[in-house]
Amino acid sequence: MTPRDWGLLGILSLLWGGSFFCVEIAVQGLPALAIVWLRVALAAVFLAAAMSVLRTPFPRVADWRVFAVMGLLNNVFPYSLFVIAQGQITGGLASILNATTPLFTVIVAHLATKDERITPAKAAGLALGFGGVTVMMAGADLTGEVLAKLMCLAAALSYGLAGVWGRRFKGMGIAPLTTAFGQVTASAVLLFPVMIWVDRPWTLDWPGMPVAAAVVGIASLSTALAYLIYFKVLASAGATNLSIVTFLIPVSAVALGAVFLGERLLPHHVTGFALIALGLAAIDGRLFKRRVKGSNI
């Protein structure tokens, strides 16, 4: 990876880590589904503008069914679960549980595909990762924090399902930016009637400038701009190098929460994250390969 790739990766981790921070602010003034709908709807507007400037083709009619499934798995379900969960736990803790997404992706890919099987190294990584989850689940009351943590894990599972479902876009010849626009637009359309029925937005008071700014930040920076950077790094550095961002997002989220909101992680949260990080490193495999290569010199 070039220094430019590393710089973009750092920005991406800050943008995605910042989404957990912004949600912490947004939940103070808006209900969960309203936050999620505004995030995807505004992101669709920003991405449409970017596509017009870059002259990227908009989705074909035949592709919208695939985008609808992707939108549910990659946006509607996980975004909603994380926002609801952050009513009980901090954004930093939610971001750490989000880091289990590759663990679930390995399992889903093993069950749903023929070319991504669980190897001994991946099995060891899964054991370490879910051991970390077990440690993090300790010491929480059953009715509140445990349920919130389970919601985060369910969201990570949904991301894993989306990752496997999204493999089909490569063979469909759809531009990455078109995929991003298609999924957030489909998400906004699908979520709109549910949000109207549940949240009754016409009854809500003006949430205040900090909440409004947080929502705009999530949509414009943590979603639209993040997608643009994501696909740029994907093209220049590849999917494997891009996966490093999984390790960096919790660092950004925890740091923002600590500096601006005074949040702190408990010791068992830190221990759990360390185990999850070791598990991800074992699944990724590059660190181990470098150590073996170095020992042969």
Short mmCIF file of C-alpha atoms in Angstrom, two decimals:
data_model
loop_
_atom_site.label_atom_id
_atom_site.label_comp_id
_atom_site.label_asym_id
_atom_site.label_seq_id
_atom_site.Cartn_x
_atom_site.Cartn_y
_atom_site.Cartn_z
CA MET A 1 0.00 0.00 0.00
CA THR A 2 1.17 3.50 -0.85
CA PRO A 3 1.24 6.36 1.70
CA ARG A 4 -1.81 7.74 -0.09
CA ASP A 5 -3.67 4.45 0.44
CA TRP A 6 -2.79 4.48 4.14
CA GLY A 7 -3.97 8.08 4.43
CA LEU A 8 -7.30 7.29 2.78
CA LEU A 9 -7.67 4.21 4.98
CA GLY A 10 -7.15 6.36 8.07
CA ILE A 11 -9.76 8.86 6.85
CA LEU A 12 -12.18 6.01 6.14
CA SER A 13 -11.74 4.57 9.63
CA LEU A 14 -12.37 8.03 11.10
CA LEU A 15 -15.52 8.48 9.00
CA TRP A 16 -16.95 5.07 9.92
CA GLY A 17 -15.82 5.36 13.53
CA GLY A 18 -17.40 8.80 13.54
CA SER A 19 -20.77 7.32 12.60
CA PHE A 20 -21.00 5.71 16.05
CA PHE A 21 -20.08 9.04 17.63
CA CYS A 22 -22.71 10.92 15.61
CA VAL A 23 -25.38 8.36 16.51
CA GLU A 24 -24.59 9.01 20.18
CA ILE A 25 -25.63 12.62 19.58
CA ALA A 26 -28.54 11.91 17.22
CA VAL A 27 -30.34 9.52 19.60
CA GLN A 28 -30.68 12.40 22.06
CA GLY A 29 -33.24 14.09 19.84
CA LEU A 30 -34.61 11.66 17.23
CA PRO A 31 -36.10 8.14 17.25
CA ALA A 32 -34.06 5.31 15.75
CA LEU A 33 -35.84 4.74 12.44
CA ALA A 34 -35.96 8.45 11.68
CA ILE A 35 -32.18 8.63 12.12
CA VAL A 36 -31.61 5.65 9.84
CA TRP A 37 -34.02 6.87 7.16
CA LEU A 38 -32.48 10.34 7.11
CA ARG A 39 -29.03 8.74 6.87
CA VAL A 40 -29.81 6.66 3.78
CA ALA A 41 -32.11 9.19 2.12
CA LEU A 42 -29.64 12.08 2.41
CA ALA A 43 -26.77 9.77 1.39
CA ALA A 44 -28.74 8.84 -1.75
CA VAL A 45 -29.04 12.54 -2.63
CA PHE A 46 -25.32 13.15 -2.08
CA LEU A 47 -24.34 10.05 -4.09
CA ALA A 48 -26.71 10.99 -6.92
CA ALA A 49 -24.97 14.35 -7.14
CA ALA A 50 -21.56 12.65 -7.20
CA MET A 51 -22.72 10.27 -9.94
CA SER A 52 -23.94 13.18 -12.03
CA VAL A 53 -20.60 14.97 -11.70
CA LEU A 54 -18.59 11.82 -12.40
CA ARG A 55 -21.03 10.72 -15.15
CA THR A 56 -21.53 7.34 -13.53
CA PRO A 57 -24.54 5.39 -14.91
CA PHE A 58 -27.59 5.12 -12.71
CA PRO A 59 -29.05 1.66 -11.91
CA ARG A 60 -31.06 -0.23 -14.49
CA VAL A 61 -34.66 -1.19 -13.69
CA ALA A 62 -33.76 -4.89 -13.67
CA ASP A 63 -31.15 -4.36 -10.94
CA TRP A 64 -33.41 -2.88 -8.27
CA ARG A 65 -34.49 -6.24 -6.84
CA VAL A 66 -30.86 -7.07 -6.07
CA PHE A 67 -30.33 -3.60 -4.60
CA ALA A 68 -33.39 -4.05 -2.39
CA VAL A 69 -31.92 -7.17 -0.77
CA MET A 70 -28.53 -5.50 -0.42
CA GLY A 71 -30.13 -2.45 1.11
CA LEU A 72 -31.98 -4.50 3.72
CA LEU A 73 -28.90 -6.52 4.68
CA ASN A 74 -26.27 -3.79 4.47
CA ASN A 75 -28.22 -0.72 5.58
CA VAL A 76 -31.73 -1.09 6.99
CA PHE A 77 -31.21 -3.97 9.42
CA PRO A 78 -27.70 -3.19 10.74
CA TYR A 79 -28.11 0.60 10.88
CA SER A 80 -31.39 0.25 12.78
CA LEU A 81 -30.03 -2.33 15.21
CA PHE A 82 -26.94 -0.27 15.99
CA VAL A 83 -28.94 2.92 16.57
CA ILE A 84 -31.38 1.14 18.90
CA ALA A 85 -28.48 -0.54 20.72
CA GLN A 86 -26.73 2.76 21.28
CA GLY A 87 -29.62 3.80 23.44
CA GLN A 88 -28.14 1.35 26.00
CA ILE A 89 -24.40 1.14 25.27
CA THR A 90 -21.69 3.53 24.12
CA GLY A 91 -20.68 4.06 20.52
CA GLY A 92 -17.18 2.77 21.28
CA LEU A 93 -18.51 -0.54 22.58
CA ALA A 94 -20.90 -0.83 19.62
CA SER A 95 -17.99 -0.27 17.22
CA ILE A 96 -16.01 -3.07 18.86
CA LEU A 97 -18.91 -5.48 18.43
CA ASN A 98 -19.18 -4.27 14.83
CA ALA A 99 -15.62 -5.55 14.37
CA THR A 100 -17.03 -9.10 14.57
CA THR A 101 -18.43 -8.67 11.06
CA PRO A 102 -15.53 -10.58 9.40
CA LEU A 103 -16.11 -13.47 11.83
CA PHE A 104 -19.71 -13.82 10.70
CA THR A 105 -18.68 -13.32 7.07
CA VAL A 106 -16.32 -16.31 7.29
CA ILE A 107 -19.14 -18.51 8.59
CA VAL A 108 -21.70 -17.29 6.05
CA ALA A 109 -19.24 -17.67 3.18
CA HIS A 110 -18.40 -21.21 4.29
CA LEU A 111 -22.08 -22.17 4.32
CA ALA A 112 -23.19 -20.28 1.21
CA THR A 113 -20.23 -20.58 -1.20
CA LYS A 114 -17.95 -23.29 -2.53
CA ASP A 115 -14.71 -21.32 -2.78
CA GLU A 116 -14.42 -19.75 0.70
CA ARG A 117 -14.09 -22.61 3.16
CA ILE A 118 -13.12 -22.43 6.82
CA THR A 119 -9.43 -23.35 7.13
CA PRO A 120 -7.67 -24.30 10.38
CA ALA A 121 -6.35 -20.73 10.66
CA LYS A 122 -9.83 -19.29 10.17
CA ALA A 123 -11.24 -21.76 12.72
CA ALA A 124 -8.67 -20.56 15.25
CA GLY A 125 -9.55 -16.97 14.44
CA LEU A 126 -13.25 -17.68 14.95
CA ALA A 127 -12.54 -19.30 18.33
CA LEU A 128 -10.49 -16.29 19.47
CA GLY A 129 -12.99 -13.79 18.13
CA PHE A 130 -16.07 -15.32 19.68
CA GLY A 131 -14.11 -15.88 22.88
CA GLY A 132 -13.65 -12.12 22.91
CA VAL A 133 -17.39 -11.65 22.40
CA THR A 134 -18.06 -13.93 25.38
CA VAL A 135 -15.72 -11.86 27.55
CA MET A 136 -17.43 -8.63 26.47
CA MET A 137 -20.89 -10.01 27.27
CA ALA A 138 -19.89 -10.51 30.91
CA GLY A 139 -21.12 -8.20 33.64
CA ALA A 140 -24.15 -6.83 31.82
CA ASP A 141 -27.72 -6.80 33.08
CA LEU A 142 -29.98 -9.15 31.15
CA THR A 143 -32.70 -6.68 30.24
CA GLY A 144 -30.59 -3.80 28.96
CA GLU A 145 -26.96 -4.05 28.01
CA VAL A 146 -27.00 -7.73 27.01
CA LEU A 147 -29.90 -7.14 24.63
CA ALA A 148 -28.11 -4.14 23.13
CA LYS A 149 -24.95 -6.19 22.61
CA LEU A 150 -26.96 -8.97 20.97
CA MET A 151 -28.46 -6.38 18.62
CA CYS A 152 -24.94 -5.30 17.63
CA LEU A 153 -23.97 -8.90 16.96
CA ALA A 154 -27.14 -9.39 14.89
CA ALA A 155 -26.17 -6.28 12.91
CA ALA A 156 -22.68 -7.69 12.33
CA LEU A 157 -24.28 -10.93 11.09
CA SER A 158 -26.41 -8.90 8.69
CA TYR A 159 -23.26 -7.23 7.36
CA GLY A 160 -21.76 -10.69 6.88
CA LEU A 161 -24.78 -11.81 4.88
CA ALA A 162 -24.55 -8.61 2.82
CA GLY A 163 -20.88 -9.27 2.08
CA VAL A 164 -21.68 -12.65 0.58
CA TRP A 165 -24.77 -11.38 -1.24
CA GLY A 166 -22.73 -8.51 -2.68
CA ARG A 167 -20.39 -10.93 -4.47
CA ARG A 168 -22.92 -11.08 -7.31
CA PHE A 169 -22.37 -7.42 -8.23
CA LYS A 170 -18.91 -8.22 -9.59
CA GLY A 171 -20.41 -10.38 -12.33
CA MET A 172 -23.25 -7.98 -13.10
CA GLY A 173 -20.99 -5.26 -14.50
CA ILE A 174 -22.36 -2.56 -12.19
CA ALA A 175 -20.10 0.33 -11.26
CA PRO A 176 -19.24 0.38 -7.53
CA LEU A 177 -20.65 3.89 -7.09
CA THR A 178 -23.87 2.76 -8.75
CA THR A 179 -24.05 -0.10 -6.26
CA ALA A 180 -23.64 2.30 -3.35
CA PHE A 181 -26.34 4.61 -4.70
CA GLY A 182 -28.67 1.72 -5.49
CA GLN A 183 -28.52 0.17 -2.05
CA VAL A 184 -29.03 3.39 -0.06
CA THR A 185 -31.86 4.49 -2.37
CA ALA A 186 -33.58 1.11 -2.05
CA SER A 187 -33.08 1.29 1.72
CA ALA A 188 -34.72 4.71 1.89
CA VAL A 189 -37.72 3.54 -0.15
CA LEU A 190 -38.20 0.34 1.87
CA LEU A 191 -37.76 2.00 5.25
CA PHE A 192 -39.95 5.04 4.59
CA PRO A 193 -43.40 3.51 5.28
CA VAL A 194 -42.13 1.72 8.39
CA MET A 195 -40.55 4.92 9.71
CA ILE A 196 -43.75 6.88 9.05
CA TRP A 197 -45.87 4.28 10.87
CA VAL A 198 -43.55 3.79 13.87
CA ASP A 199 -42.03 7.23 14.48
CA ARG A 200 -44.86 9.51 13.26
CA PRO A 201 -42.33 12.23 12.30
CA TRP A 202 -44.97 14.98 12.04
CA THR A 203 -45.41 14.75 15.83
CA LEU A 204 -41.71 15.30 16.57
CA ASP A 205 -40.26 18.59 17.76
CA TRP A 206 -37.23 20.20 16.16
CA PRO A 207 -34.36 18.18 17.65
CA GLY A 208 -31.88 21.05 17.82
CA MET A 209 -28.85 22.00 15.78
CA PRO A 210 -26.38 19.47 17.30
CA VAL A 211 -28.71 16.55 16.47
CA ALA A 212 -29.40 17.89 12.97
CA ALA A 213 -25.68 18.37 12.34
CA ALA A 214 -24.98 14.83 13.56
CA VAL A 215 -27.55 13.37 11.14
CA VAL A 216 -26.18 15.37 8.21
CA GLY A 217 -22.69 14.26 9.20
CA ILE A 218 -23.67 10.60 9.25
CA ALA A 219 -25.29 10.87 5.82
CA SER A 220 -22.76 13.06 4.03
CA LEU A 221 -19.49 11.98 5.65
CA SER A 222 -19.96 8.53 7.21
CA THR A 223 -22.07 7.20 4.33
CA ALA A 224 -21.73 9.10 1.03
CA LEU A 225 -18.11 10.27 1.32
CA ALA A 226 -17.10 7.02 3.04
CA TYR A 227 -18.43 5.01 0.09
CA LEU A 228 -16.44 7.15 -2.36
CA ILE A 229 -13.22 6.61 -0.39
CA TYR A 230 -14.03 2.92 0.15
CA PHE A 231 -14.24 2.19 -3.57
CA LYS A 232 -11.16 4.30 -4.32
CA VAL A 233 -9.05 2.30 -1.83
CA LEU A 234 -10.62 -0.93 -3.08
CA ALA A 235 -9.49 -0.12 -6.62
CA SER A 236 -5.95 0.91 -5.67
CA ALA A 237 -5.10 -1.41 -2.75
CA GLY A 238 -7.48 -4.36 -3.06
CA ALA A 239 -10.04 -5.96 -0.78
CA THR A 240 -7.51 -7.67 1.48
CA ASN A 241 -5.66 -4.47 2.36
CA LEU A 242 -8.97 -2.65 2.70
CA SER A 243 -10.03 -5.12 5.41
CA ILE A 244 -7.47 -3.49 7.73
CA VAL A 245 -10.08 -0.79 8.36
CA THR A 246 -11.91 -3.31 10.57
CA PHE A 247 -9.13 -2.92 13.15
CA LEU A 248 -9.11 0.88 12.94
CA ILE A 249 -12.81 1.75 13.25
CA PRO A 250 -13.07 0.93 17.00
CA VAL A 251 -9.96 3.02 17.68
CA SER A 252 -11.57 6.05 16.04
CA ALA A 253 -14.96 5.48 17.68
CA VAL A 254 -13.51 4.96 21.16
CA ALA A 255 -11.21 7.98 20.83
CA LEU A 256 -14.03 10.30 19.70
CA GLY A 257 -16.29 9.07 22.50
CA ALA A 258 -13.56 9.53 25.10
CA VAL A 259 -12.52 13.02 23.98
CA PHE A 260 -15.93 14.57 23.32
CA LEU A 261 -18.38 12.53 25.40
CA GLY A 262 -16.24 11.34 28.29
CA GLU A 263 -16.94 7.67 27.58
CA ARG A 264 -14.68 4.93 28.92
CA LEU A 265 -14.37 1.22 28.19
CA LEU A 266 -14.31 -1.26 31.06
CA PRO A 267 -11.38 -3.70 31.38
CA HIS A 268 -13.38 -6.66 30.08
CA HIS A 269 -14.34 -4.61 27.00
CA VAL A 270 -10.66 -3.99 26.24
CA THR A 271 -9.82 -7.67 26.81
CA GLY A 272 -12.67 -8.73 24.56
CA PHE A 273 -11.55 -6.38 21.80
CA ALA A 274 -7.99 -7.71 22.06
CA LEU A 275 -9.27 -11.27 21.53
CA ILE A 276 -11.44 -10.17 18.61
CA ALA A 277 -8.46 -8.37 17.04
CA LEU A 278 -6.30 -11.50 17.43
CA GLY A 279 -9.06 -13.53 15.83
CA LEU A 280 -9.27 -11.16 12.88
CA ALA A 281 -5.49 -11.25 12.51
CA ALA A 282 -5.57 -15.06 12.43
CA ILE A 283 -8.32 -15.03 9.79
CA ASP A 284 -6.47 -12.42 7.72
CA GLY A 285 -3.25 -14.46 7.94
CA ARG A 286 -0.79 -11.84 6.70
CA LEU A 287 0.84 -11.14 10.05
CA PHE A 288 1.52 -14.84 10.61
CA LYS A 289 2.91 -15.23 7.09
CA ARG A 290 5.30 -12.32 7.64
CA ARG A 291 6.54 -13.83 10.89
CA VAL A 292 7.16 -17.17 9.19
CA LYS A 293 8.94 -15.48 6.30
CA GLY A 294 11.08 -13.47 8.70
CA SER A 295 12.07 -16.58 10.63
CA ASN A 296 13.38 -18.19 7.43
CA ILE A 297 15.81 -15.38 6.66
#
